[in-house]
């Protein structure tokens, strides 16, 4: 809960700062969007996580954006180490004033090594994330939201939860 609250405060602060800069500007927004997210996580039992997720999209209509994303996730704890690569298409539908619905199909491939016995597990898993979020206005957009993986199988998934918060930046070209 602390992470989500911190992310909401950060986005609200960035939106306020950006709105002060962009008042009265005549910048036009292009149809192309490039951006992505970067994440660092720390936790119990020596946990460290790094996530890099670039994306590129195109505004098909003033409200509908389609694009592709790629990603890399590195995780390490006292018990395991994992490397995951991902990619897939996404769609955002901008409902009104910053709120958007999101659908994102993502396929993950990689490996996880159990450190206690050096056993290595190959990962090959798909996710269909459905959710939504908030995006600040303007040619540089800060985004935050939450998604749910409708394909999540609790007994056969590398992910402990089907819920994933997200955040990032998108620039209009």
PDB file of N, CA and C in Angstrom, residues 7-72:
ATOM      1  N   UNK A   7       3.479   6.320  -5.242  1.00  0.00           N
ATOM      2  CA  UNK A   7       3.373   6.525  -6.679  1.00  0.00           C
ATOM      3  C   UNK A   7       2.304   7.566  -6.998  1.00  0.00           C
ATOM      4  N   UNK A   8       1.168   7.522  -6.322  1.00  0.00           N
ATOM      5  CA  UNK A   8       0.100   8.496  -6.540  1.00  0.00           C
ATOM      6  C   UNK A   8       0.573   9.899  -6.172  1.00  0.00           C
ATOM      7  N   UNK A   9       1.261  10.043  -5.047  1.00  0.00           N
ATOM      8  CA  UNK A   9       1.783  11.347  -4.627  1.00  0.00           C
ATOM      9  C   UNK A   9       2.797  11.865  -5.646  1.00  0.00           C
ATOM     10  N   UNK A  10       3.680  10.994  -6.136  1.00  0.00           N
ATOM     11  CA  UNK A  10       4.678  11.393  -7.122  1.00  0.00           C
ATOM     12  C   UNK A  10       4.017  11.887  -8.403  1.00  0.00           C
ATOM     13  N   UNK A  11       3.034  11.154  -8.912  1.00  0.00           N
ATOM     14  CA  UNK A  11       2.362  11.554 -10.147  1.00  0.00           C
ATOM     15  C   UNK A  11       1.614  12.867  -9.948  1.00  0.00           C
ATOM     16  N   UNK A  12       0.940  13.027  -8.815  1.00  0.00           N
ATOM     17  CA  UNK A  12       0.227  14.273  -8.544  1.00  0.00           C
ATOM     18  C   UNK A  12       1.193  15.448  -8.492  1.00  0.00           C
ATOM     19  N   UNK A  13       2.352  15.259  -7.878  1.00  0.00           N
ATOM     20  CA  UNK A  13       3.368  16.309  -7.806  1.00  0.00           C
ATOM     21  C   UNK A  13       3.893  16.645  -9.195  1.00  0.00           C
ATOM     22  N   UNK A  14       4.187  15.630  -9.991  1.00  0.00           N
ATOM     23  CA  UNK A  14       4.692  15.858 -11.341  1.00  0.00           C
ATOM     24  C   UNK A  14       3.647  16.550 -12.206  1.00  0.00           C
ATOM     25  N   UNK A  15       2.373  16.181 -12.034  1.00  0.00           N
ATOM     26  CA  UNK A  15       1.321  16.815 -12.815  1.00  0.00           C
ATOM     27  C   UNK A  15       1.230  18.292 -12.463  1.00  0.00           C
ATOM     28  N   UNK A  16       1.288  18.623 -11.172  1.00  0.00           N
ATOM     29  CA  UNK A  16       1.209  20.014 -10.754  1.00  0.00           C
ATOM     30  C   UNK A  16       2.375  20.798 -11.339  1.00  0.00           C
ATOM     31  N   UNK A  17       3.569  20.249 -11.247  1.00  0.00           N
ATOM     32  CA  UNK A  17       4.750  20.922 -11.785  1.00  0.00           C
ATOM     33  C   UNK A  17       4.663  21.095 -13.288  1.00  0.00           C
ATOM     34  N   UNK A  18       4.207  20.086 -14.004  1.00  0.00           N
ATOM     35  CA  UNK A  18       4.098  20.173 -15.449  1.00  0.00           C
ATOM     36  C   UNK A  18       3.021  21.164 -15.858  1.00  0.00           C
ATOM     37  N   UNK A  19       1.903  21.204 -15.125  1.00  0.00           N
ATOM     38  CA  UNK A  19       0.836  22.117 -15.496  1.00  0.00           C
ATOM     39  C   UNK A  19       1.286  23.563 -15.336  1.00  0.00           C
ATOM     40  N   UNK A  20       2.178  23.841 -14.403  1.00  0.00           N
ATOM     41  CA  UNK A  20       2.696  25.191 -14.241  1.00  0.00           C
ATOM     42  C   UNK A  20       3.580  25.584 -15.423  1.00  0.00           C
ATOM     43  N   UNK A  21       4.296  24.642 -15.972  1.00  0.00           N
ATOM     44  CA  UNK A  21       5.188  24.914 -17.093  1.00  0.00           C
ATOM     45  C   UNK A  21       4.406  25.099 -18.386  1.00  0.00           C
ATOM     46  N   UNK A  22       3.361  24.309 -18.587  1.00  0.00           N
ATOM     47  CA  UNK A  22       2.705  24.272 -19.889  1.00  0.00           C
ATOM     48  C   UNK A  22       1.582  25.293 -20.060  1.00  0.00           C
ATOM     49  N   UNK A  23       1.255  26.081 -19.049  1.00  0.00           N
ATOM     50  CA  UNK A  23       0.186  27.058 -19.171  1.00  0.00           C
ATOM     51  C   UNK A  23       0.545  28.062 -20.257  1.00  0.00           C
ATOM     52  N   UNK A  24      -0.343  28.226 -21.231  1.00  0.00           N
ATOM     53  CA  UNK A  24      -0.146  29.202 -22.291  1.00  0.00           C
ATOM     54  C   UNK A  24       0.758  28.740 -23.417  1.00  0.00           C
ATOM     55  N   UNK A  25       1.263  27.531 -23.373  1.00  0.00           N
ATOM     56  CA  UNK A  25       2.144  27.066 -24.445  1.00  0.00           C
ATOM     57  C   UNK A  25       1.317  26.664 -25.657  1.00  0.00           C
ATOM     58  N   UNK A  26       1.923  26.763 -26.832  1.00  0.00           N
ATOM     59  CA  UNK A  26       1.249  26.421 -28.075  1.00  0.00           C
ATOM     60  C   UNK A  26       1.793  25.132 -28.664  1.00  0.00           C
ATOM     61  N   UNK A  27       2.192  24.198 -27.837  1.00  0.00           N
ATOM     62  CA  UNK A  27       2.755  22.944 -28.300  1.00  0.00           C
ATOM     63  C   UNK A  27       1.626  22.047 -28.801  1.00  0.00           C
ATOM     64  N   UNK A  28       1.771  21.538 -30.024  1.00  0.00           N
ATOM     65  CA  UNK A  28       0.774  20.608 -30.543  1.00  0.00           C
ATOM     66  C   UNK A  28       1.243  19.183 -30.286  1.00  0.00           C
ATOM     67  N   UNK A  29       0.290  18.319 -30.083  1.00  0.00           N
ATOM     68  CA  UNK A  29       0.606  16.918 -29.822  1.00  0.00           C
ATOM     69  C   UNK A  29       0.564  16.132 -31.119  1.00  0.00           C
ATOM     70  N   UNK A  30       1.575  15.294 -31.324  1.00  0.00           N
ATOM     71  CA  UNK A  30       1.605  14.417 -32.485  1.00  0.00           C
ATOM     72  C   UNK A  30       0.829  13.142 -32.220  1.00  0.00           C
ATOM     73  N   UNK A  31       0.701  12.321 -33.248  1.00  0.00           N
ATOM     74  CA  UNK A  31      -0.040  11.069 -33.116  1.00  0.00           C
ATOM     75  C   UNK A  31       0.814   9.935 -32.574  1.00  0.00           C
ATOM     76  N   UNK A  32       2.129  10.042 -32.673  1.00  0.00           N
ATOM     77  CA  UNK A  32       3.021   8.991 -32.169  1.00  0.00           C
ATOM     78  C   UNK A  32       3.318   9.207 -30.699  1.00  0.00           C
ATOM     79  N   UNK A  33       3.422   8.118 -29.949  1.00  0.00           N
ATOM     80  CA  UNK A  33       3.777   8.155 -28.530  1.00  0.00           C
ATOM     81  C   UNK A  33       4.964   7.224 -28.309  1.00  0.00           C
ATOM     82  N   UNK A  34       5.985   7.729 -27.653  1.00  0.00           N
ATOM     83  CA  UNK A  34       7.106   6.883 -27.232  1.00  0.00           C
ATOM     84  C   UNK A  34       7.301   7.097 -25.743  1.00  0.00           C
ATOM     85  N   UNK A  35       7.736   6.077 -25.064  1.00  0.00           N
ATOM     86  CA  UNK A  35       7.934   6.213 -23.628  1.00  0.00           C
ATOM     87  C   UNK A  35       8.207   4.880 -22.996  1.00  0.00           C
ATOM     88  N   UNK A  36       7.737   4.754 -21.774  1.00  0.00           N
ATOM     89  CA  UNK A  36       7.928   3.514 -21.047  1.00  0.00           C
ATOM     90  C   UNK A  36       8.048   3.757 -19.568  1.00  0.00           C
ATOM     91  N   UNK A  37       8.542   2.739 -18.896  1.00  0.00           N
ATOM     92  CA  UNK A  37       8.686   2.809 -17.451  1.00  0.00           C
ATOM     93  C   UNK A  37       9.999   2.205 -17.003  1.00  0.00           C
ATOM     94  N   UNK A  38      10.399   2.587 -15.822  1.00  0.00           N
ATOM     95  CA  UNK A  38      11.609   2.080 -15.190  1.00  0.00           C
ATOM     96  C   UNK A  38      11.265   1.854 -13.731  1.00  0.00           C
ATOM     97  N   UNK A  39      11.593   0.691 -13.205  1.00  0.00           N
ATOM     98  CA  UNK A  39      11.260   0.399 -11.815  1.00  0.00           C
ATOM     99  C   UNK A  39      12.412  -0.213 -11.055  1.00  0.00           C
ATOM    100  N   UNK A  40      12.523   0.158  -9.804  1.00  0.00           N
ATOM    101  CA  UNK A  40      13.470  -0.436  -8.858  1.00  0.00           C
ATOM    102  C   UNK A  40      12.686  -0.863  -7.636  1.00  0.00           C
ATOM    103  N   UNK A  41      12.934  -2.075  -7.156  1.00  0.00           N
ATOM    104  CA  UNK A  41      12.248  -2.585  -5.974  1.00  0.00           C
ATOM    105  C   UNK A  41      13.256  -3.187  -5.009  1.00  0.00           C
ATOM    106  N   UNK A  42      13.004  -2.981  -3.738  1.00  0.00           N
ATOM    107  CA  UNK A  42      13.820  -3.570  -2.680  1.00  0.00           C
ATOM    108  C   UNK A  42      12.872  -4.183  -1.662  1.00  0.00           C
ATOM    109  N   UNK A  43      13.294  -5.285  -1.031  1.00  0.00           N
ATOM    110  CA  UNK A  43      12.412  -5.924  -0.068  1.00  0.00           C
ATOM    111  C   UNK A  43      13.142  -6.815   0.898  1.00  0.00           C
ATOM    112  N   UNK A  44      12.362  -7.616   1.595  1.00  0.00           N
ATOM    113  CA  UNK A  44      12.904  -8.546   2.592  1.00  0.00           C
ATOM    114  C   UNK A  44      13.718  -9.649   1.932  1.00  0.00           C
ATOM    115  N   UNK A  45      14.535 -10.314   2.734  1.00  0.00           N
ATOM    116  CA  UNK A  45      15.340 -11.455   2.286  1.00  0.00           C
ATOM    117  C   UNK A  45      16.265 -11.107   1.125  1.00  0.00           C
ATOM    118  N   UNK A  46      16.824  -9.894   1.161  1.00  0.00           N
ATOM    119  CA  UNK A  46      17.772  -9.475   0.140  1.00  0.00           C
ATOM    120  C   UNK A  46      17.163  -9.236  -1.223  1.00  0.00           C
ATOM    121  N   UNK A  47      15.852  -8.975  -1.287  1.00  0.00           N
ATOM    122  CA  UNK A  47      15.188  -8.819  -2.578  1.00  0.00           C
ATOM    123  C   UNK A  47      15.607  -7.529  -3.270  1.00  0.00           C
ATOM    124  N   UNK A  48      15.902  -7.653  -4.563  1.00  0.00           N
ATOM    125  CA  UNK A  48      16.164  -6.516  -5.441  1.00  0.00           C
ATOM    126  C   UNK A  48      15.496  -6.800  -6.775  1.00  0.00           C
ATOM    127  N   UNK A  49      14.851  -5.802  -7.343  1.00  0.00           N
ATOM    128  CA  UNK A  49      14.215  -5.963  -8.645  1.00  0.00           C
ATOM    129  C   UNK A  49      14.456  -4.751  -9.525  1.00  0.00           C
ATOM    130  N   UNK A  50      14.681  -4.994 -10.803  1.00  0.00           N
ATOM    131  CA  UNK A  50      14.870  -3.950 -11.804  1.00  0.00           C
ATOM    132  C   UNK A  50      13.950  -4.260 -12.970  1.00  0.00           C
ATOM    133  N   UNK A  51      13.231  -3.243 -13.447  1.00  0.00           N
ATOM    134  CA  UNK A  51      12.299  -3.416 -14.550  1.00  0.00           C
ATOM    135  C   UNK A  51      12.501  -2.278 -15.547  1.00  0.00           C
ATOM    136  N   UNK A  52      12.711  -2.617 -16.820  1.00  0.00           N
ATOM    137  CA  UNK A  52      12.845  -1.637 -17.895  1.00  0.00           C
ATOM    138  C   UNK A  52      11.802  -1.992 -18.942  1.00  0.00           C
ATOM    139  N   UNK A  53      10.949  -1.015 -19.331  1.00  0.00           N
ATOM    140  CA  UNK A  53       9.838  -1.324 -20.240  1.00  0.00           C
ATOM    141  C   UNK A  53       9.592  -0.191 -21.239  1.00  0.00           C
ATOM    142  N   UNK A  54      10.323  -0.155 -22.361  1.00  0.00           N
ATOM    143  CA  UNK A  54      10.046   0.853 -23.391  1.00  0.00           C
ATOM    144  C   UNK A  54       8.783   0.507 -24.181  1.00  0.00           C
ATOM    145  N   UNK A  55       8.144   1.538 -24.751  1.00  0.00           N
ATOM    146  CA  UNK A  55       6.941   1.312 -25.556  1.00  0.00           C
ATOM    147  C   UNK A  55       6.840   2.362 -26.658  1.00  0.00           C
ATOM    148  N   UNK A  56       6.077   2.033 -27.698  1.00  0.00           N
ATOM    149  CA  UNK A  56       5.795   2.962 -28.794  1.00  0.00           C
ATOM    150  C   UNK A  56       4.359   2.729 -29.240  1.00  0.00           C
ATOM    151  N   UNK A  57       3.627   3.832 -29.446  1.00  0.00           N
ATOM    152  CA  UNK A  57       2.232   3.715 -29.838  1.00  0.00           C
ATOM    153  C   UNK A  57       1.827   4.778 -30.834  1.00  0.00           C
ATOM    154  N   UNK A  58       0.628   4.620 -31.369  1.00  0.00           N
ATOM    155  CA  UNK A  58       0.086   5.541 -32.359  1.00  0.00           C
ATOM    156  C   UNK A  58      -1.373   5.823 -32.014  1.00  0.00           C
ATOM    157  N   UNK A  59      -1.768   7.096 -32.073  1.00  0.00           N
ATOM    158  CA  UNK A  59      -3.150   7.488 -31.819  1.00  0.00           C
ATOM    159  C   UNK A  59      -3.967   7.236 -33.087  1.00  0.00           C
ATOM    160  N   UNK A  60      -4.740   6.148 -33.103  1.00  0.00           N
ATOM    161  CA  UNK A  60      -5.564   5.781 -34.257  1.00  0.00           C
ATOM    162  C   UNK A  60      -6.705   6.778 -34.415  1.00  0.00           C
ATOM    163  N   UNK A  61      -7.328   7.130 -33.304  1.00  0.00           N
ATOM    164  CA  UNK A  61      -8.353   8.173 -33.246  1.00  0.00           C
ATOM    165  C   UNK A  61      -7.955   9.088 -32.091  1.00  0.00           C
ATOM    166  N   UNK A  62      -8.652  10.198 -31.884  1.00  0.00           N
ATOM    167  CA  UNK A  62      -8.297  11.055 -30.746  1.00  0.00           C
ATOM    168  C   UNK A  62      -8.403  10.363 -29.379  1.00  0.00           C
ATOM    169  N   UNK A  63      -9.116   9.226 -29.300  1.00  0.00           N
ATOM    170  CA  UNK A  63      -9.272   8.536 -28.021  1.00  0.00           C
ATOM    171  C   UNK A  63      -8.629   7.158 -27.966  1.00  0.00           C
ATOM    172  N   UNK A  64      -8.277   6.571 -29.109  1.00  0.00           N
ATOM    173  CA  UNK A  64      -7.779   5.199 -29.149  1.00  0.00           C
ATOM    174  C   UNK A  64      -6.311   5.152 -29.568  1.00  0.00           C
ATOM    175  N   UNK A  65      -5.494   4.572 -28.701  1.00  0.00           N
ATOM    176  CA  UNK A  65      -4.059   4.411 -28.952  1.00  0.00           C
ATOM    177  C   UNK A  65      -3.730   2.921 -29.018  1.00  0.00           C
ATOM    178  N   UNK A  66      -2.937   2.526 -30.005  1.00  0.00           N
ATOM    179  CA  UNK A  66      -2.463   1.146 -30.122  1.00  0.00           C
ATOM    180  C   UNK A  66      -0.946   1.174 -30.219  1.00  0.00           C
ATOM    181  N   UNK A  67      -0.306   0.185 -29.617  1.00  0.00           N
ATOM    182  CA  UNK A  67       1.145   0.173 -29.657  1.00  0.00           C
ATOM    183  C   UNK A  67       1.729  -1.157 -29.239  1.00  0.00           C
ATOM    184  N   UNK A  68       3.041  -1.165 -29.093  1.00  0.00           N
ATOM    185  CA  UNK A  68       3.775  -2.351 -28.661  1.00  0.00           C
ATOM    186  C   UNK A  68       4.719  -1.964 -27.533  1.00  0.00           C
ATOM    187  N   UNK A  69       5.002  -2.946 -26.698  1.00  0.00           N
ATOM    188  CA  UNK A  69       5.948  -2.725 -25.608  1.00  0.00           C
ATOM    189  C   UNK A  69       6.916  -3.894 -25.545  1.00  0.00           C
ATOM    190  N   UNK A  70       8.043  -3.641 -24.950  1.00  0.00           N
ATOM    191  CA  UNK A  70       9.042  -4.675 -24.685  1.00  0.00           C
ATOM    192  C   UNK A  70       9.444  -4.506 -23.231  1.00  0.00           C
ATOM    193  N   UNK A  71      10.073  -5.505 -22.670  1.00  0.00           N
ATOM    194  CA  UNK A  71      10.461  -5.352 -21.279  1.00  0.00           C
ATOM    195  C   UNK A  71      11.545  -6.316 -20.854  1.00  0.00           C
ATOM    196  N   UNK A  72      12.226  -5.925 -19.794  1.00  0.00           N
ATOM    197  CA  UNK A  72      13.213  -6.783 -19.149  1.00  0.00           C
ATOM    198  C   UNK A  72      13.029  -6.636 -17.646  1.00  0.00           C
TER     199      UNK A  72
END
